[in-house]
PDB file of C-alpha atoms in Angstrom:
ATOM      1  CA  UNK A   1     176.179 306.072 -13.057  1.00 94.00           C
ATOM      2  CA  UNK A   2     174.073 304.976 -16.126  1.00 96.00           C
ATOM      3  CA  UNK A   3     172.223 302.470 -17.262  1.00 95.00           C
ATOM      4  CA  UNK A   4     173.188 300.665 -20.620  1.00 95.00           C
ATOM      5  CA  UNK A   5     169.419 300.619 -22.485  1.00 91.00           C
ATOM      6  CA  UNK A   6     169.270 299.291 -26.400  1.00 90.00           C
ATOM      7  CA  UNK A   7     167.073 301.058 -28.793  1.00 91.00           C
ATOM      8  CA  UNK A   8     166.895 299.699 -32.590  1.00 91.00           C
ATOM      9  CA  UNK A   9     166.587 302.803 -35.148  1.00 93.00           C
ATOM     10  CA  UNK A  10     165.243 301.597 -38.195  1.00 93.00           C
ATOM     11  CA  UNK A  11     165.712 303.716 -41.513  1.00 95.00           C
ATOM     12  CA  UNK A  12     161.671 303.476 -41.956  1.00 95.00           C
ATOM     13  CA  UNK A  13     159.678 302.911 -38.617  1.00 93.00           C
ATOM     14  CA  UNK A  14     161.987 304.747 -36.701  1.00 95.00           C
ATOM     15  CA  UNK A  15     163.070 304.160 -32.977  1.00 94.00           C
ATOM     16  CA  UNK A  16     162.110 300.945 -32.707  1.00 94.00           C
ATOM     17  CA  UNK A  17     161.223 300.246 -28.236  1.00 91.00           C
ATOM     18  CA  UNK A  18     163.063 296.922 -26.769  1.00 91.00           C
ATOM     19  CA  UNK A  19     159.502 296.103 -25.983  1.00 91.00           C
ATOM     20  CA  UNK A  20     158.886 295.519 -29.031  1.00 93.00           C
ATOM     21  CA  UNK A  21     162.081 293.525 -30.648  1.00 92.00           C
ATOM     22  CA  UNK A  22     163.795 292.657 -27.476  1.00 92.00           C
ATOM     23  CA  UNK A  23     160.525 289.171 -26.898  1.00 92.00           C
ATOM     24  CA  UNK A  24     161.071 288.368 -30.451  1.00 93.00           C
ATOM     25  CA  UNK A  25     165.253 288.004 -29.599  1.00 94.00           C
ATOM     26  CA  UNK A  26     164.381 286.700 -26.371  1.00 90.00           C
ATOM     27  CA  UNK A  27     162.154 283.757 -28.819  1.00 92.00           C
ATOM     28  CA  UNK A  28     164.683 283.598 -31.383  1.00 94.00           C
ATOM     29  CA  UNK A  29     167.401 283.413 -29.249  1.00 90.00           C
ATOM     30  CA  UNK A  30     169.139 286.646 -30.613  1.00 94.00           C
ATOM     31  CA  UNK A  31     169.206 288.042 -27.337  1.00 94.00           C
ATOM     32  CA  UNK A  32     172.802 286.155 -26.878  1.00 94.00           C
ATOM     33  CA  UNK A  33     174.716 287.803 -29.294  1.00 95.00           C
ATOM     34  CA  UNK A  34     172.797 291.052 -28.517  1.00 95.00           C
ATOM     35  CA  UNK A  35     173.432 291.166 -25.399  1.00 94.00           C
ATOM     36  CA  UNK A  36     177.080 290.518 -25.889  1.00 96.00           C
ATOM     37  CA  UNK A  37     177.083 293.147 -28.051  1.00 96.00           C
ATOM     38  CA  UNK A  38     175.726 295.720 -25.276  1.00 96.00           C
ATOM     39  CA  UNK A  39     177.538 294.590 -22.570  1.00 97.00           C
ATOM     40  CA  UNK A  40     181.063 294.888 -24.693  1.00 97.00           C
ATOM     41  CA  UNK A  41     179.913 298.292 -25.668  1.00 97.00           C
ATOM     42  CA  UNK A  42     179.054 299.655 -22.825  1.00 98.00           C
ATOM     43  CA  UNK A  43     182.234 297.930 -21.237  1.00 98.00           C
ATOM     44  CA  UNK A  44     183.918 300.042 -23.819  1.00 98.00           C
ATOM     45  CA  UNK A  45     182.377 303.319 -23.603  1.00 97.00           C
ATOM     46  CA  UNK A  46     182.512 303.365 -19.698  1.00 98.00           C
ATOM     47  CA  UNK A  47     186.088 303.090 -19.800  1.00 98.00           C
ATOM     48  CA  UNK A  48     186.443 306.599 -21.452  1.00 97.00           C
ATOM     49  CA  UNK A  49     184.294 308.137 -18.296  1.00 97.00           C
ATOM     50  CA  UNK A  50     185.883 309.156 -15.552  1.00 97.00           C
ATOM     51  CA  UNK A  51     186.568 306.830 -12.623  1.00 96.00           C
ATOM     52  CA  UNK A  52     183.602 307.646 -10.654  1.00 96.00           C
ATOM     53  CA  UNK A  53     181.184 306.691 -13.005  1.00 97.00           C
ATOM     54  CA  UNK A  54     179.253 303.500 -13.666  1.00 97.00           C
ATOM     55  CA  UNK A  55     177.507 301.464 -16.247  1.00 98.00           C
ATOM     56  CA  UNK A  56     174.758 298.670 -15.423  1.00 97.00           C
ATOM     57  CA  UNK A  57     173.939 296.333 -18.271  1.00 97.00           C
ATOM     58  CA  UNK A  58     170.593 294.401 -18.146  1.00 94.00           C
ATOM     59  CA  UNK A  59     170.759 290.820 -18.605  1.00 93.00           C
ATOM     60  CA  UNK A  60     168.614 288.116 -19.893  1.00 90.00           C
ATOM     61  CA  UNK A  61     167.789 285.063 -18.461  1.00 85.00           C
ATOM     62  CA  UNK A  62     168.845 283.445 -21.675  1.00 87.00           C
ATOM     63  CA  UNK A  63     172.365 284.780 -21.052  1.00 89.00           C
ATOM     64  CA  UNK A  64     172.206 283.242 -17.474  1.00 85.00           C
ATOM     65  CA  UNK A  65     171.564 279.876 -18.529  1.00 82.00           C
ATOM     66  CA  UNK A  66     173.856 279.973 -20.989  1.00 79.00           C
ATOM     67  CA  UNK A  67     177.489 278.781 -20.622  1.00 83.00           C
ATOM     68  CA  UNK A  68     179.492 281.785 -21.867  1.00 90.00           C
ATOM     69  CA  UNK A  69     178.374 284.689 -19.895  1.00 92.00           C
ATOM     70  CA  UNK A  70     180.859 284.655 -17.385  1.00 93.00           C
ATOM     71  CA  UNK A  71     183.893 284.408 -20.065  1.00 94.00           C
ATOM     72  CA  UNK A  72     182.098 287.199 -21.924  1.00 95.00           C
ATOM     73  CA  UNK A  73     182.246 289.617 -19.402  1.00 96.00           C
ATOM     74  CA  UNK A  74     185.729 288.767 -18.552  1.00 96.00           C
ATOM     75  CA  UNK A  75     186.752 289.517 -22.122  1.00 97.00           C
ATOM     76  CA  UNK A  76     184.567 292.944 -22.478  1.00 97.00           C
ATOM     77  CA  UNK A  77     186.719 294.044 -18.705  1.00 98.00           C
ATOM     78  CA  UNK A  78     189.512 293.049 -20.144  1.00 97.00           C
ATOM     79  CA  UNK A  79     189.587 294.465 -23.443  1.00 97.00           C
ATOM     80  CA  UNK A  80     188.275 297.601 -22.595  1.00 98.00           C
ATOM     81  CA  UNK A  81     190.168 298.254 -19.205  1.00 97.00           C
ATOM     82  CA  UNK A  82     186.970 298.944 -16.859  1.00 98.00           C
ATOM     83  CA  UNK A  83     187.382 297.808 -13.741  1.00 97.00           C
ATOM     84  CA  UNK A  84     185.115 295.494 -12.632  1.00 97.00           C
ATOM     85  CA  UNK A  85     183.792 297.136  -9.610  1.00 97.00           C
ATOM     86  CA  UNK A  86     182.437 299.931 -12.608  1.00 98.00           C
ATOM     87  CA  UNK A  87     179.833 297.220 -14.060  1.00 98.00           C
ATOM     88  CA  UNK A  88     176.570 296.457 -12.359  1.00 97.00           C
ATOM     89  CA  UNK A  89     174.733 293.647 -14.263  1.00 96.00           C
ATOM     90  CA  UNK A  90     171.154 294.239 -13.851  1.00 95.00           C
ATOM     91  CA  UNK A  91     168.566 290.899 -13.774  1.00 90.00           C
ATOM     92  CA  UNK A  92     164.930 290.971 -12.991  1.00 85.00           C
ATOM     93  CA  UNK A  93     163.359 288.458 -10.969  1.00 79.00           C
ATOM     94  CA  UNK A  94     162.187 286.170 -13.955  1.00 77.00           C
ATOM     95  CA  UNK A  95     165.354 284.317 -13.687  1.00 77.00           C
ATOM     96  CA  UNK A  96     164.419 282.814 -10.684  1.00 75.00           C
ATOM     97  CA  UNK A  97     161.376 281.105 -12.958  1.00 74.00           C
ATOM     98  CA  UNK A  98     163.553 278.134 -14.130  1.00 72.00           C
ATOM     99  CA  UNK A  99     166.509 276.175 -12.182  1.00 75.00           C
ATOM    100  CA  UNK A 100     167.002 278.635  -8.981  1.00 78.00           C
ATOM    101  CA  UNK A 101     170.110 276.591  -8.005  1.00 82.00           C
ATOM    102  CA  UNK A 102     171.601 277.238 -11.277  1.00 82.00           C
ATOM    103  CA  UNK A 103     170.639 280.539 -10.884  1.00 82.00           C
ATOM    104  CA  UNK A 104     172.200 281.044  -7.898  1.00 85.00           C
ATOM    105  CA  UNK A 105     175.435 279.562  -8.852  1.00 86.00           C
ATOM    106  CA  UNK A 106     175.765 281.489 -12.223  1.00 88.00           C
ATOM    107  CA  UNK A 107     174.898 284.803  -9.778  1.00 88.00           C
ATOM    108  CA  UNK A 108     177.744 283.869  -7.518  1.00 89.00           C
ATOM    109  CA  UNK A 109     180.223 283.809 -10.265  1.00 90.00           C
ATOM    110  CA  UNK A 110     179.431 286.844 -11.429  1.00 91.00           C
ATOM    111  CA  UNK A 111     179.510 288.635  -7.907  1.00 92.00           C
ATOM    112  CA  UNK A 112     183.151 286.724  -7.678  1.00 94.00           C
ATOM    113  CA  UNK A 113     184.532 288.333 -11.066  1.00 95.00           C
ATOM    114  CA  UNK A 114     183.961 291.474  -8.836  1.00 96.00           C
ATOM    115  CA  UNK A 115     181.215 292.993 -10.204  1.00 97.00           C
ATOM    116  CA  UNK A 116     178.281 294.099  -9.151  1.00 96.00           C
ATOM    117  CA  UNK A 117     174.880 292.517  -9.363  1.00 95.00           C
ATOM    118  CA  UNK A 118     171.604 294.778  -8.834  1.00 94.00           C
ATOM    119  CA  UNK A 119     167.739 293.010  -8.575  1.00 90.00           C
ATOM    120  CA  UNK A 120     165.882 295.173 -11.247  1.00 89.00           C
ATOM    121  CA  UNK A 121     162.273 296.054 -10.877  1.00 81.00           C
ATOM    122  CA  UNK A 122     162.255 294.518  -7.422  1.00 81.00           C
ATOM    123  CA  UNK A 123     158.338 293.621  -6.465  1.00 71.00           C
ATOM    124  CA  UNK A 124     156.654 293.313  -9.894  1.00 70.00           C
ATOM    125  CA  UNK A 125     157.711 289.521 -11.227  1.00 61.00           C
ATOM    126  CA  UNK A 126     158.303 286.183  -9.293  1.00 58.00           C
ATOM    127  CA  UNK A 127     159.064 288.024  -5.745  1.00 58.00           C
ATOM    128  CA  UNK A 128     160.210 285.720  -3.183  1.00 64.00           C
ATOM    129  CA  UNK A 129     162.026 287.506   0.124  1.00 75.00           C
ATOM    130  CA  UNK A 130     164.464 284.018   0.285  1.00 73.00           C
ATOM    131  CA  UNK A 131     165.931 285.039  -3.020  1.00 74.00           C
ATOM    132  CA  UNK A 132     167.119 288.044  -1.434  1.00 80.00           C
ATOM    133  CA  UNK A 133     168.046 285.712   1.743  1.00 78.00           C
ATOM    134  CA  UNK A 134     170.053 283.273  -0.680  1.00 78.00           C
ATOM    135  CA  UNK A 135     171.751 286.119  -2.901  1.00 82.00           C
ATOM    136  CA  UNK A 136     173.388 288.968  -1.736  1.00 79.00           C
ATOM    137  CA  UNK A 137     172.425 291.397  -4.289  1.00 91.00           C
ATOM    138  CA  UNK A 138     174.553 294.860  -4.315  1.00 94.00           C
ATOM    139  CA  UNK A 139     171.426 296.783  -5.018  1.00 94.00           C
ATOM    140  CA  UNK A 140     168.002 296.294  -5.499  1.00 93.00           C
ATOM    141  CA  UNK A 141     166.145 298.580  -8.017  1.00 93.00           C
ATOM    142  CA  UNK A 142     162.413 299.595  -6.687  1.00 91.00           C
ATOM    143  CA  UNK A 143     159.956 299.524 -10.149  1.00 88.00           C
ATOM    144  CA  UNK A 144     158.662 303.076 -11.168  1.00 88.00           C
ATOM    145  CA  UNK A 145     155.212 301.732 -10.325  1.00 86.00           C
ATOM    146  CA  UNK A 146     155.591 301.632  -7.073  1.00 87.00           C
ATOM    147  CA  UNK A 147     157.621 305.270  -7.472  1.00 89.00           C
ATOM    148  CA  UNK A 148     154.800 306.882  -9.252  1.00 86.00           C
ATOM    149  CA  UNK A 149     152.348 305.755  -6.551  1.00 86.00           C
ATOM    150  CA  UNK A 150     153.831 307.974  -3.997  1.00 85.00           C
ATOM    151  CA  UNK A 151     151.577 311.058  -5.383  1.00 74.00           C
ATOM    152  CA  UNK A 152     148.760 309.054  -4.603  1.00 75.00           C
ATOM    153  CA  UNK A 153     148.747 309.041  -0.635  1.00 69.00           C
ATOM    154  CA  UNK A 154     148.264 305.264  -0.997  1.00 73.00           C
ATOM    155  CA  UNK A 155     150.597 302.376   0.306  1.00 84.00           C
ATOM    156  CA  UNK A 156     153.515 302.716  -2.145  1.00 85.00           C
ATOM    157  CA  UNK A 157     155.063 304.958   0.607  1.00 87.00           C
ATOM    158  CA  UNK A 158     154.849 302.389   3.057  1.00 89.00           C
ATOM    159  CA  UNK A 159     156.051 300.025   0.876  1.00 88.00           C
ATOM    160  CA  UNK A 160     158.848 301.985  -0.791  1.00 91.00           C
ATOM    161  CA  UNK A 161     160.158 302.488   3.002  1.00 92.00           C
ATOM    162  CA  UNK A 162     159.445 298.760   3.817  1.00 91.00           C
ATOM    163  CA  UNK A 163     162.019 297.727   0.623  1.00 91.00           C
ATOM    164  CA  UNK A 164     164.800 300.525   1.707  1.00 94.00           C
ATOM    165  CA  UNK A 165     164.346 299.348   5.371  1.00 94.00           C
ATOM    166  CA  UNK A 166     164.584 295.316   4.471  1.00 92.00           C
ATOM    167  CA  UNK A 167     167.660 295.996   1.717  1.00 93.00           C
ATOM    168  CA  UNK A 168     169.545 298.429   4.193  1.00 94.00           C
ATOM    169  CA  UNK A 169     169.217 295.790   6.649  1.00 93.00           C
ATOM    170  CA  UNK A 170     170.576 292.833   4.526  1.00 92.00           C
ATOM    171  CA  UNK A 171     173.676 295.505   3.303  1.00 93.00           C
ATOM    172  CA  UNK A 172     172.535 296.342  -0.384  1.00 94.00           C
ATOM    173  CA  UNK A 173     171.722 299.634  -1.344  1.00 95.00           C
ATOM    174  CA  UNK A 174     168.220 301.110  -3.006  1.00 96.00           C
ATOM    175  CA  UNK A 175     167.905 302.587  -6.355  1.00 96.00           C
ATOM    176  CA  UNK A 176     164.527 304.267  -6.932  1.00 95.00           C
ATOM    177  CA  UNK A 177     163.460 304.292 -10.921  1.00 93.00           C
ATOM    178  CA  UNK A 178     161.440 306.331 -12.709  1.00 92.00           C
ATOM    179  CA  UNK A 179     161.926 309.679 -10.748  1.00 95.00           C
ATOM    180  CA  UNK A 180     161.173 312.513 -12.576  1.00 92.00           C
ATOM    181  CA  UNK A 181     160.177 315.283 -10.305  1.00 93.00           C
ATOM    182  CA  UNK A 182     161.844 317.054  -7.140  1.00 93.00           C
ATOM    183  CA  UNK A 183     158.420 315.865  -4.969  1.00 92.00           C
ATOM    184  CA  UNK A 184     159.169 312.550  -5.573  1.00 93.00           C
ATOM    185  CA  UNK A 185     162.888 312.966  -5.008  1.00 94.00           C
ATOM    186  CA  UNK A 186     161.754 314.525  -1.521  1.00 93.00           C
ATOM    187  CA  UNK A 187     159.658 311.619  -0.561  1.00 91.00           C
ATOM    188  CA  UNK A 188     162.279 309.003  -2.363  1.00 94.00           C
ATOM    189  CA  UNK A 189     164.845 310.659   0.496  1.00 93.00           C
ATOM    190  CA  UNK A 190     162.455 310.704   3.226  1.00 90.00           C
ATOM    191  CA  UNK A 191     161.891 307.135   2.763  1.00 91.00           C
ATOM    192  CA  UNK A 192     165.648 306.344   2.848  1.00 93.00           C
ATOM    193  CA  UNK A 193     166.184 305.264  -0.731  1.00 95.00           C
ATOM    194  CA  UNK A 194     170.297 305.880  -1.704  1.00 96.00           C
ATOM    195  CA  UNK A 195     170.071 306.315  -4.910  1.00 95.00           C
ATOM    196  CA  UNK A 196     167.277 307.451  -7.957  1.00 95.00           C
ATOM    197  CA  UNK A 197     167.205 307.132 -11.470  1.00 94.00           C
ATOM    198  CA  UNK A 198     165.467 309.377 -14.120  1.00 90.00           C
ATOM    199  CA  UNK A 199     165.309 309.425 -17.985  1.00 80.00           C
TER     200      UNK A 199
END
């Protein structure tokens, strides 16, 4: 599959990052409509791949809160023919922050319109193993820092293979990011990770 990621290119800076504009939409509250935008587009643009093929869309915990979300991605499905089982919808563990009930209930509706919904950058924000107890996530996404550290010799092996172990065990599948190099692919598969993710 692929993963959905908005870049701004401006006419005189350039390729502007998200980590730059996407905290001043978060602020602003732009973020919404953005992230309508993306998700819609990338609704539409998966539908022309072939069948196999996924999309995952990254959502903000503005968008959670809000009250729209959930008729917004049944109008992008709908309108561009993707089946729902095609879209992951990606969160990080900042939404967990704020109202974790509400959270959980605005999760659960999503999972219901029959899409799938992956823990990004697992390990680097508010971790807490009874969110993964409470929510069964489809996949959980392990951050490229710990990825990176497996060159090292350190203990990002054993806790790569500690993640993989406790997701396989609760049914959701790993996703490894940042993996640019066939020795970390190696040591990705030796640690049982299903699935990587490159540039």
């Amino acid at each position: 599959g692929f993963e959905a990621l908005m870049r701004w290119p401006h006419k005189e800076y350039g390729m502007i990052s998200p980590a730059t504009f996407v905290p001043i939409a978060e602020e602003s509250g732009l973020i919404v409509p953005l992230g309508e935008w993306a998700l819609r587009e990338a609704c539409r643009q998966a539908a022309q791949w072939p069948q196999d093929i996924s999309v995952a869309v990254n959502l903000s915990s503005r968008q959670l809160i809000g009250d729209g979300l959930v008729a917004c991605i049944t109008q992008a499905l709908a309108l561009s023919g993707l089946p729902a089982a095609r879209l992951e919808l990606e969160i990080t563990e900042s939404v967990f922050a704020g109202n974790v009930e509400r959270t959980l209930r605005m999760l659960h509706s999503l999972q219901a319109l029959g899409v799938r919904v992956v823990l990004d950058d697992f390990g680097t924000g508010y971790s807490s193993l009874s969110h993964l107890r409470s929510f069964p996530f489809n996949k959980i996404k392990i951050d490229q820092s710990f990825v990176r550290g497996l060159g090292d010799g350190g203990s990002a092996h054993a806790i790569v293979r500690a993640i993989t172990t406790l997701a396989h065990a609760l049914g959701m599948e790993t996703l490894a990011e940042g993996v640019e190099t066939q020795e970390l692919f190696d040591a990705l598969q030796q640690a049982g990770c299903d699935m990587i993710q490159g540039y």
